[in-house]
CSV table of C-alpha atoms and ligand atoms in Angstrom, one decimal:
chain,number,residue,atom,x,y,z
A,1,MET,CA,-160.4,50.3,-13.0
A,2,LYS,CA,-163.0,52.0,-15.3
A,3,LYS,CA,-164.1,55.4,-14.0
A,4,ILE,CA,-167.1,55.0,-11.8
A,5,GLN,CA,-170.2,56.9,-12.9
A,6,MET,CA,-173.7,57.1,-11.4
A,7,VAL,CA,-174.9,55.9,-14.8
A,8,ASP,CA,-172.6,54.6,-17.6
A,9,LEU,CA,-174.5,55.0,-20.9
A,10,GLN,CA,-171.3,55.1,-23.0
A,11,THR,CA,-170.3,51.5,-22.2
A,12,GLN,CA,-173.9,50.3,-22.6
A,13,TYR,CA,-174.0,51.8,-26.1
A,14,GLN,CA,-170.7,50.2,-27.1
A,15,HIS,CA,-172.3,46.7,-26.5
A,16,ILE,CA,-175.3,47.4,-28.8
A,17,LYS,CA,-173.8,50.1,-31.1
A,18,SER,CA,-174.6,48.2,-34.4
A,19,GLU,CA,-178.3,47.7,-33.5
A,20,ILE,CA,-178.8,51.3,-32.4
A,21,ASP,CA,-176.9,52.8,-35.3
A,22,LYS,CA,-178.9,50.7,-37.8
A,23,GLY,CA,-182.2,51.8,-36.3
A,24,ILE,CA,-181.2,55.5,-36.4
A,25,GLU,CA,-179.9,55.2,-40.0
A,26,GLU,CA,-183.2,53.6,-41.1
A,27,VAL,CA,-185.1,56.6,-39.7
A,28,ILE,CA,-182.8,59.1,-41.4
A,29,ALA,CA,-183.0,57.2,-44.7
A,30,SER,CA,-186.8,57.1,-44.5
A,31,ALA,CA,-187.1,60.7,-43.4
A,32,ALA,CA,-190.2,59.6,-41.4
A,33,PHE,CA,-189.1,61.6,-38.4
A,34,ILE,CA,-192.5,62.2,-36.8
A,35,LYS,CA,-195.1,59.5,-36.2
A,36,GLY,CA,-193.2,57.1,-38.5
A,37,PRO,CA,-193.3,53.3,-38.6
A,38,LYS,CA,-190.6,53.1,-35.9
A,39,VAL,CA,-192.9,54.7,-33.4
A,40,ALA,CA,-195.7,52.3,-34.2
A,41,ALA,CA,-193.3,49.4,-34.1
A,42,PHE,CA,-192.0,50.4,-30.7
A,43,GLN,CA,-195.4,51.0,-29.2
A,44,GLY,CA,-196.4,47.5,-30.4
A,45,HIS,CA,-193.3,45.9,-28.9
A,46,LEU,CA,-193.8,47.7,-25.6
A,47,GLU,CA,-197.5,46.5,-25.5
A,48,GLU,CA,-196.2,43.0,-25.9
A,49,TYR,CA,-193.5,43.5,-23.2
A,50,THR,CA,-195.7,45.2,-20.6
A,51,GLY,CA,-199.0,43.5,-21.3
A,52,ALA,CA,-200.7,46.9,-21.6
A,53,LYS,CA,-203.5,46.9,-24.2
A,54,HIS,CA,-202.5,50.4,-25.4
A,55,VAL,CA,-199.1,52.1,-25.3
A,56,ILE,CA,-199.1,55.7,-26.4
A,57,ALA,CA,-195.7,57.2,-26.9
A,58,VAL,CA,-195.3,60.9,-25.9
A,59,GLY,CA,-192.6,63.5,-25.5
A,60,ASN,CA,-191.5,62.8,-22.0
A,61,GLY,CA,-192.6,61.3,-18.7
A,62,THR,CA,-193.9,64.6,-17.3
A,63,ASP,CA,-196.1,65.0,-20.4
A,64,ALA,CA,-197.4,61.5,-19.9
A,65,LEU,CA,-198.6,62.4,-16.5
A,66,GLN,CA,-200.1,65.6,-17.7
A,67,ILE,CA,-201.9,64.0,-20.6
A,68,ALA,CA,-203.2,61.2,-18.3
A,69,LEU,CA,-204.7,63.7,-15.9
A,70,MET,CA,-206.1,65.8,-18.8
A,71,ALA,CA,-208.0,62.8,-20.1
A,72,LEU,CA,-209.8,62.1,-16.9
A,73,GLY,CA,-212.0,65.2,-17.1
A,74,LEU,CA,-211.1,66.5,-13.6
A,75,GLN,CA,-212.3,70.0,-12.6
A,76,PRO,CA,-210.4,72.8,-11.0
A,77,GLY,CA,-210.2,72.2,-7.3
A,78,ASP,CA,-210.4,68.5,-7.5
A,79,GLU,CA,-207.8,66.8,-5.3
A,80,VAL,CA,-205.1,64.4,-6.4
A,81,ILE,CA,-203.2,62.5,-3.9
A,82,THR,CA,-199.5,61.9,-4.4
A,83,PRO,CA,-196.5,61.1,-2.2
A,84,THR,CA,-194.4,64.0,-0.8
A,85,PHE,CA,-191.1,62.1,-1.1
A,86,THR,CA,-190.6,62.0,-4.9
A,87,PHE,CA,-189.6,63.9,-8.0
A,88,ILE,CA,-191.5,67.1,-8.5
A,89,ALA,CA,-193.3,66.1,-11.8
A,90,THR,CA,-196.3,64.4,-10.2
A,91,ALA,CA,-197.4,67.4,-8.1
A,92,GLU,CA,-196.3,69.8,-10.8
A,93,VAL,CA,-198.7,68.6,-13.5
A,94,VAL,CA,-201.5,68.4,-10.9
A,95,ALA,CA,-200.9,72.1,-10.0
A,96,LEU,CA,-200.5,73.2,-13.6
A,97,LEU,CA,-203.9,71.8,-14.5
A,98,GLY,CA,-205.5,73.8,-11.7
A,99,LEU,CA,-206.1,70.7,-9.6
A,100,THR,CA,-205.0,70.5,-6.0
A,101,PRO,CA,-202.1,68.4,-5.1
A,102,VAL,CA,-202.6,66.6,-1.8
A,103,VAL,CA,-199.4,65.0,-0.5
A,104,VAL,CA,-199.1,62.1,1.8
A,105,ASP,CA,-196.2,60.5,3.7
A,106,VAL,CA,-194.3,57.4,2.7
A,107,GLU,CA,-193.1,54.2,4.3
A,108,TRP,CA,-189.7,54.1,5.9
A,109,ASP,CA,-188.6,50.8,4.5
A,110,THR,CA,-189.9,50.9,0.9
A,111,MET,CA,-190.0,54.7,0.6
A,112,ASN,CA,-193.2,54.4,-1.3
A,113,MET,CA,-196.5,56.1,-0.4
A,114,SER,CA,-198.1,55.0,2.8
A,115,VAL,CA,-201.6,53.5,2.4
A,116,GLU,CA,-202.5,54.6,5.9
A,117,SER,CA,-201.7,58.2,4.9
A,118,ILE,CA,-203.8,57.9,1.7
A,119,ARG,CA,-206.8,56.9,3.7
A,120,LYS,CA,-206.4,59.9,6.0
A,121,ALA,CA,-206.1,62.3,3.1
A,122,ILE,CA,-209.3,61.4,1.3
A,123,THR,CA,-212.0,64.1,1.2
A,124,PRO,CA,-215.2,64.5,-0.9
A,125,LYS,CA,-213.0,66.4,-3.4
A,126,THR,CA,-210.5,63.6,-4.0
A,127,LYS,CA,-210.7,62.3,-7.5
A,128,ALA,CA,-207.4,60.5,-8.2
A,129,ILE,CA,-204.3,58.9,-6.6
A,130,VAL,CA,-201.0,59.1,-8.3
A,131,PRO,CA,-198.7,56.5,-6.7
A,132,VAL,CA,-195.0,56.7,-7.6
A,133,HIS,CA,-193.1,53.4,-7.9
A,134,LEU,CA,-190.1,55.1,-6.3
A,135,PHE,CA,-186.6,53.9,-7.2
A,136,GLY,CA,-188.0,50.9,-9.2
A,137,GLN,CA,-190.2,49.1,-6.7
A,138,CYS,CA,-194.0,49.2,-6.9
A,139,ALA,CA,-196.1,50.9,-4.3
A,140,ASP,CA,-198.6,48.8,-2.5
A,141,MET,CA,-200.9,48.6,-5.5
A,142,GLU,CA,-203.3,45.9,-4.1
A,143,ALA,CA,-204.2,48.2,-1.2
A,144,ILE,CA,-204.2,51.4,-3.3
A,145,MET,CA,-206.6,49.8,-5.9
A,146,ALA,CA,-208.9,48.7,-3.1
A,147,ILE,CA,-209.0,52.2,-1.7
A,148,ALA,CA,-209.6,53.6,-5.2
A,149,ARG,CA,-212.6,51.2,-5.8
A,150,GLU,CA,-214.0,52.0,-2.4
A,151,HIS,CA,-214.0,55.8,-3.0
A,152,ASN,CA,-214.5,55.7,-6.8
A,153,LEU,CA,-211.1,57.3,-7.6
A,154,PHE,CA,-208.8,57.1,-10.6
A,155,VAL,CA,-205.4,55.7,-10.2
A,156,VAL,CA,-202.6,57.0,-12.5
A,157,GLU,CA,-199.3,55.2,-11.8
A,158,ASP,CA,-196.1,57.1,-12.1
A,159,ALA,CA,-193.9,54.2,-13.3
A,160,CYS,CA,-191.2,56.5,-14.6
A,161,GLN,CA,-188.6,54.7,-12.5
A,162,ALA,CA,-190.1,51.2,-12.6
A,163,ILE,CA,-190.6,49.9,-16.1
A,164,GLY,CA,-190.4,46.1,-16.0
A,165,ALA,CA,-191.1,45.8,-12.2
A,166,LYS,CA,-193.7,43.1,-11.5
A,167,TYR,CA,-196.4,43.2,-8.8
A,168,THR,CA,-198.1,40.0,-7.7
A,169,PHE,CA,-201.6,40.2,-6.2
A,170,ARG,CA,-202.8,37.8,-3.4
A,171,ASP,CA,-204.7,35.8,-6.0
A,172,GLY,CA,-201.5,35.0,-7.8
A,173,THR,CA,-201.9,37.3,-10.8
A,174,THR,CA,-198.9,39.3,-11.7
A,175,LYS,CA,-198.9,42.6,-13.5
A,176,GLN,CA,-196.2,45.1,-14.6
A,177,ALA,CA,-195.7,48.5,-13.1
A,178,GLY,CA,-197.9,51.0,-15.0
A,179,THR,CA,-200.5,48.4,-16.1
A,180,ILE,CA,-202.4,48.1,-12.8
A,181,GLY,CA,-204.1,51.4,-12.4
A,182,HIS,CA,-206.5,53.1,-14.9
A,183,ILE,CA,-203.4,54.7,-16.6
A,184,GLY,CA,-199.7,54.2,-16.2
A,185,CYS,CA,-196.9,56.7,-17.2
A,186,THR,CA,-193.3,56.1,-17.9
A,187,SER,CA,-190.2,58.1,-18.9
A,188,PHE,CA,-187.5,57.3,-21.4
A,189,PHE,CA,-185.1,60.0,-20.0
A,190,PRO,CA,-181.6,58.7,-20.9
A,191,SER,CA,-180.7,57.5,-17.4
A,192,LYS,CA,-184.1,55.7,-16.8
A,193,ASN,CA,-184.0,51.9,-16.9
A,194,LEU,CA,-185.2,52.0,-20.5
A,195,GLY,CA,-183.7,55.3,-21.7
A,196,CYS,CA,-183.5,56.9,-25.1
A,197,TYR,CA,-180.9,59.4,-26.4
A,198,GLY,CA,-183.0,62.5,-25.6
A,199,ASP,CA,-186.5,62.9,-24.2
A,200,GLY,CA,-189.3,60.4,-24.4
A,201,GLY,CA,-192.2,58.9,-22.5
A,202,ALA,CA,-195.2,56.7,-22.8
A,203,ILE,CA,-198.7,56.1,-21.4
A,204,PHE,CA,-200.2,52.7,-20.7
A,205,THR,CA,-203.9,51.8,-20.4
A,206,ASN,CA,-206.2,48.9,-20.9
A,207,ASP,CA,-209.2,51.2,-21.4
A,208,ASP,CA,-210.0,51.8,-25.1
A,209,GLU,CA,-211.9,55.0,-24.5
A,210,LEU,CA,-209.2,56.5,-22.3
A,211,ALA,CA,-206.6,55.5,-25.0
A,212,GLU,CA,-208.5,57.4,-27.7
A,213,LYS,CA,-208.9,60.4,-25.5
A,214,MET,CA,-205.2,60.5,-24.5
A,215,LYS,CA,-204.1,60.2,-28.2
A,216,ALA,CA,-206.3,63.2,-28.9
A,217,VAL,CA,-205.1,65.1,-25.9
A,218,ALA,CA,-201.5,64.5,-27.1
A,219,ASN,CA,-202.4,65.6,-30.6
A,220,HIS,CA,-203.8,69.1,-30.1
A,221,GLY,CA,-207.2,67.9,-29.0
A,222,CYS,CA,-208.0,66.2,-32.3
A,223,PHE,CA,-209.8,63.0,-33.0
A,224,VAL,CA,-209.9,64.0,-36.7
A,225,ARG,CA,-207.2,66.1,-38.2
A,226,TYR,CA,-207.8,69.9,-38.0
A,227,HIS,CA,-211.0,69.3,-36.0
A,228,HIS,CA,-210.1,70.4,-32.5
A,229,ASP,CA,-212.7,69.2,-30.0
A,230,PHE,CA,-211.0,70.4,-26.9
A,231,VAL,CA,-207.7,72.1,-25.8
A,232,GLY,CA,-204.9,69.6,-26.0
A,233,VAL,CA,-201.1,69.7,-26.2
A,234,ASN,CA,-198.5,68.6,-28.7
A,235,SER,CA,-196.5,65.7,-27.3
A,236,ARG,CA,-194.9,62.9,-29.3
A,237,LEU,CA,-191.9,60.6,-29.3
A,238,ASP,CA,-189.8,61.3,-32.3
A,239,SER,CA,-188.9,58.4,-34.6
A,240,ILE,CA,-185.1,58.5,-33.9
A,241,GLN,CA,-185.8,58.0,-30.2
A,242,ALA,CA,-188.3,55.3,-31.0
A,243,ALA,CA,-185.5,53.5,-33.0
A,244,VAL,CA,-183.1,53.7,-30.0
A,245,LEU,CA,-185.8,52.4,-27.7
A,246,ASP,CA,-186.8,49.6,-30.1
A,247,ALA,CA,-183.2,48.5,-30.2
A,248,LYS,CA,-182.9,48.6,-26.4
A,249,LEU,CA,-186.2,47.0,-25.4
A,250,PRO,CA,-185.0,43.4,-26.2
A,251,HIS,CA,-182.2,44.0,-23.7
A,252,LEU,CA,-184.4,45.4,-20.9
A,253,ASP,CA,-184.7,42.1,-19.0
A,254,ALA,CA,-180.9,41.6,-19.1
A,255,TYR,CA,-180.5,45.3,-18.0
A,256,ILE,CA,-182.8,44.7,-15.0
A,257,ALA,CA,-180.9,41.5,-14.1
A,258,SER,CA,-177.6,43.5,-14.1
A,259,ARG,CA,-179.1,46.1,-11.8
A,260,GLN,CA,-180.4,43.4,-9.5
A,261,ARG,CA,-177.0,41.7,-9.5
A,262,ALA,CA,-175.3,45.0,-8.5
A,263,ALA,CA,-178.0,45.6,-5.8
A,264,ALA,CA,-177.4,42.1,-4.4
A,265,TYR,CA,-173.7,42.8,-4.2
A,266,TYR,CA,-174.4,46.0,-2.3
A,267,ASP,CA,-177.0,44.4,0.0
A,268,LYS,CA,-174.6,41.7,1.0
A,269,ALA,CA,-171.7,44.0,1.6
A,270,PHE,CA,-173.7,46.4,3.8
A,271,ALA,CA,-175.7,43.8,5.7
A,272,ASN,CA,-173.8,44.0,8.9
A,273,ASN,CA,-173.1,47.7,9.2
A,274,ALA,CA,-175.3,49.3,12.0
A,275,HIS,CA,-175.2,52.8,10.3
A,276,ILE,CA,-176.4,51.5,6.9
A,277,LEU,CA,-179.9,50.5,6.0
A,278,THR,CA,-180.2,48.9,2.6
A,279,PRO,CA,-183.5,49.3,0.5
A,280,GLY,CA,-186.5,47.7,2.1
A,281,HIS,CA,-188.6,45.3,0.0
A,282,HIS,CA,-192.4,45.1,-0.4
A,283,LYS,CA,-193.2,41.4,-0.6
A,284,ALA,CA,-195.5,41.8,-3.6
A,285,SER,CA,-193.2,43.7,-5.9
A,286,THR,CA,-189.9,43.0,-7.6
A,287,HIS,CA,-187.4,45.8,-7.6
A,288,VAL,CA,-185.7,47.0,-10.8
A,289,TYR,CA,-183.3,49.4,-9.0
A,290,HIS,CA,-183.6,52.6,-11.0
A,291,GLN,CA,-181.7,53.8,-7.9
A,292,TYR,CA,-180.0,51.9,-5.1
A,293,THR,CA,-180.7,54.1,-2.1
A,294,LEU,CA,-179.2,53.7,1.3
A,295,ARG,CA,-180.5,55.3,4.5
A,296,LEU,CA,-177.5,56.4,6.6
A,297,ILE,CA,-178.2,56.4,10.4
A,298,GLY,CA,-176.1,58.3,13.0
A,299,VAL,CA,-173.6,59.6,10.5
A,300,ASP,CA,-173.2,62.9,8.6
A,301,ARG,CA,-174.7,61.9,5.2
A,302,ASP,CA,-173.3,65.0,3.4
A,303,ALA,CA,-169.8,64.4,4.8
A,304,VAL,CA,-170.0,60.7,3.6
A,305,ARG,CA,-171.0,61.9,0.2
A,306,GLU,CA,-168.1,64.4,0.0
A,307,GLU,CA,-165.6,61.8,1.1
A,308,LEU,CA,-166.9,59.3,-1.5
A,309,ALA,CA,-166.5,61.9,-4.2
A,310,ALA,CA,-162.9,62.5,-3.1
A,311,ARG,CA,-162.3,58.8,-3.6
A,312,GLY,CA,-163.8,58.9,-7.1
A,313,ILE,CA,-167.3,57.5,-6.2
A,314,PRO,CA,-170.2,59.7,-7.2
A,315,ALA,CA,-173.4,59.5,-5.0
A,316,MET,CA,-176.6,61.4,-5.2
A,317,ILE,CA,-179.3,62.6,-2.9
A,318,TYR,CA,-182.7,61.7,-4.3
A,319,TYR,CA,-184.6,63.7,-3.0
A,320,PRO,CA,-183.2,66.4,-0.6
A,321,ILE,CA,-186.5,68.3,-0.1
A,322,PRO,CA,-190.0,66.7,0.1
A,323,LEU,CA,-192.7,68.4,-2.0
A,324,HIS,CA,-194.5,70.0,0.9
A,325,LEU,CA,-191.4,71.9,1.8
A,326,GLN,CA,-190.7,73.2,-1.8
A,327,LYS,CA,-191.0,76.9,-2.3
A,328,ALA,CA,-193.3,76.6,-5.2
A,329,TYR,CA,-195.7,74.3,-3.3
A,330,GLN,CA,-195.8,76.1,-0.1
A,331,ASP,CA,-199.3,75.7,1.3
A,332,PRO,CA,-200.7,76.9,4.7
A,333,ARG,CA,-202.0,73.3,5.1
A,334,TYR,CA,-198.5,72.0,5.5
A,335,VAL,CA,-195.7,72.8,8.0
A,336,PRO,CA,-192.4,71.1,8.6
A,337,GLY,CA,-193.0,68.0,10.7
A,338,ASP,CA,-196.2,67.1,8.9
A,339,PHE,CA,-194.7,64.2,7.1
A,340,PRO,CA,-192.0,62.9,9.4
A,341,VAL,CA,-190.9,59.9,7.5
A,342,ALA,CA,-190.4,61.8,4.2
A,343,GLU,CA,-188.5,64.5,6.1
A,344,LYS,CA,-186.3,61.9,7.8
A,345,LEU,CA,-185.6,60.2,4.5
A,346,ALA,CA,-184.7,63.5,2.8
A,347,ALA,CA,-182.1,64.0,5.5
A,348,CYS,CA,-180.5,60.5,5.4
A,349,VAL,CA,-180.8,59.0,1.9
A,350,LEU,CA,-177.8,58.4,-0.4
A,351,SER,CA,-178.0,56.8,-3.8
A,352,LEU,CA,-175.0,54.8,-5.0
A,353,PRO,CA,-173.9,54.3,-8.6
A,354,MET,CA,-176.4,52.0,-10.2
A,355,HIS,CA,-176.5,51.0,-13.9
A,356,THR,CA,-176.1,48.0,-16.2
A,357,GLU,CA,-172.4,48.1,-16.6
A,358,LEU,CA,-171.0,48.0,-13.0
A,359,ASP,CA,-168.3,45.3,-12.8
A,360,ASP,CA,-167.0,43.4,-9.8
A,361,GLU,CA,-163.9,45.5,-9.5
A,362,GLN,CA,-166.0,48.7,-9.3
A,363,LEU,CA,-168.5,47.2,-6.9
A,364,GLU,CA,-165.7,45.9,-4.7
A,365,TYR,CA,-164.1,49.4,-4.7
A,366,ILE,CA,-167.4,51.2,-3.9
A,367,THR,CA,-168.4,48.9,-1.1
A,368,ARG,CA,-165.0,48.8,0.5
A,369,ASN,CA,-164.8,52.6,0.5
A,370,VAL,CA,-168.4,53.0,1.8
A,371,LEU,CA,-167.6,50.6,4.7
A,372,ASP,CA,-164.3,52.4,5.3
A,373,ILE,CA,-166.1,55.8,5.6
A,374,VAL,CA,-169.2,54.8,7.4
A,375,LYS,CA,-168.2,53.1,10.6
B,401,PLP,C1,-188.1,61.0,-14.5
B,401,PLP,C2,-189.4,61.1,-13.7
B,401,PLP,C3,-190.4,61.8,-14.2
B,401,PLP,C4,-190.4,62.7,-15.4
B,401,PLP,O1,-189.9,62.2,-16.5
B,401,PLP,P1,-189.3,63.2,-17.7
B,401,PLP,O2,-189.2,62.2,-18.8
B,401,PLP,O3,-188.0,63.7,-17.2
B,401,PLP,O4,-190.4,64.2,-17.9
B,401,PLP,C5,-191.6,61.8,-13.4
B,401,PLP,N1,-191.7,61.1,-12.3
B,401,PLP,C6,-190.7,60.4,-11.8
B,401,PLP,C7,-190.9,59.6,-10.6
B,401,PLP,C8,-189.5,60.4,-12.5
B,401,PLP,O5,-188.4,59.7,-12.0
């Protein structure tokens, strides 16, 4: 059996080596390393794929979030609502910009931000909501957009884990993760569903004005070269990474299908185990399984993880500490117990190997051993 990894980028590369190598060689031959034609081509192809009117490639997913928030013209002290059970980047960029992160609880089944909690968190200072499409499934965007319209708030989607996920509204329209709010952000970190071979990210918007503003923010605050209208940042996708991504994008649907196939295998294997809850589904969203995350009930999660490791099966805890309990984000407004669902999830989640190259032999070995340990 092939060694089991959380993510197997080596085998994935072997299948498309000639396409990737050709793209990288073209960039080196052209020496157009920064803002070259490969970046423009990839942005165009990603616009076609996602349906976003504008795709702006940037340095990484965290930068994408920061640039998005910088473009909205928010003022120090303005509040931005984000889930407490997620990766740190969303709250981090809010805090860095002098805005106030306001965290809310999540749903037990989907692990995405709770619409009820958002309603309770809104104050006159609230200016934006940053939903995170956690583990590859969209948050309840129909409800979130309705709240945003009602309270005149911006919505910046953190679609770093959910590129290609589709959300269907009650009227039957379907949109991709990251193209529903005013702005969407994604990451091309190597292990993400569309990953490059280094750092990368992108911003999506359908709004022409916001697109121009965000391009300027990412380019030192310039609309015209060497004319700096405001304080910006320097954030761009390099051409070699764009070449890698442009070679991988045509395979993204097949990659998503491989992840969904592995998830279906896991779902079926664990369906009848009282200690294992498989990922819950929101009826409006597809799931692209950036992670396949179990909730383990009535067993010692950390001991399960250790025993799996001893049998050659890596498993990860995403995420062990909710944002409101992180040292850097300690805030007298929050105490342990404030967000009970997030705290319970942090104590019981376990993510299994999930990538595009899992074969039946590996899936059989993983599921058989999980069921042997958790009983
Ligand atoms: C990966 C990730 C980010 C940050 O992306 P980087 O490219 O690593 O900066 C932000 N939010 C979420 C939810 C992520 O998974």
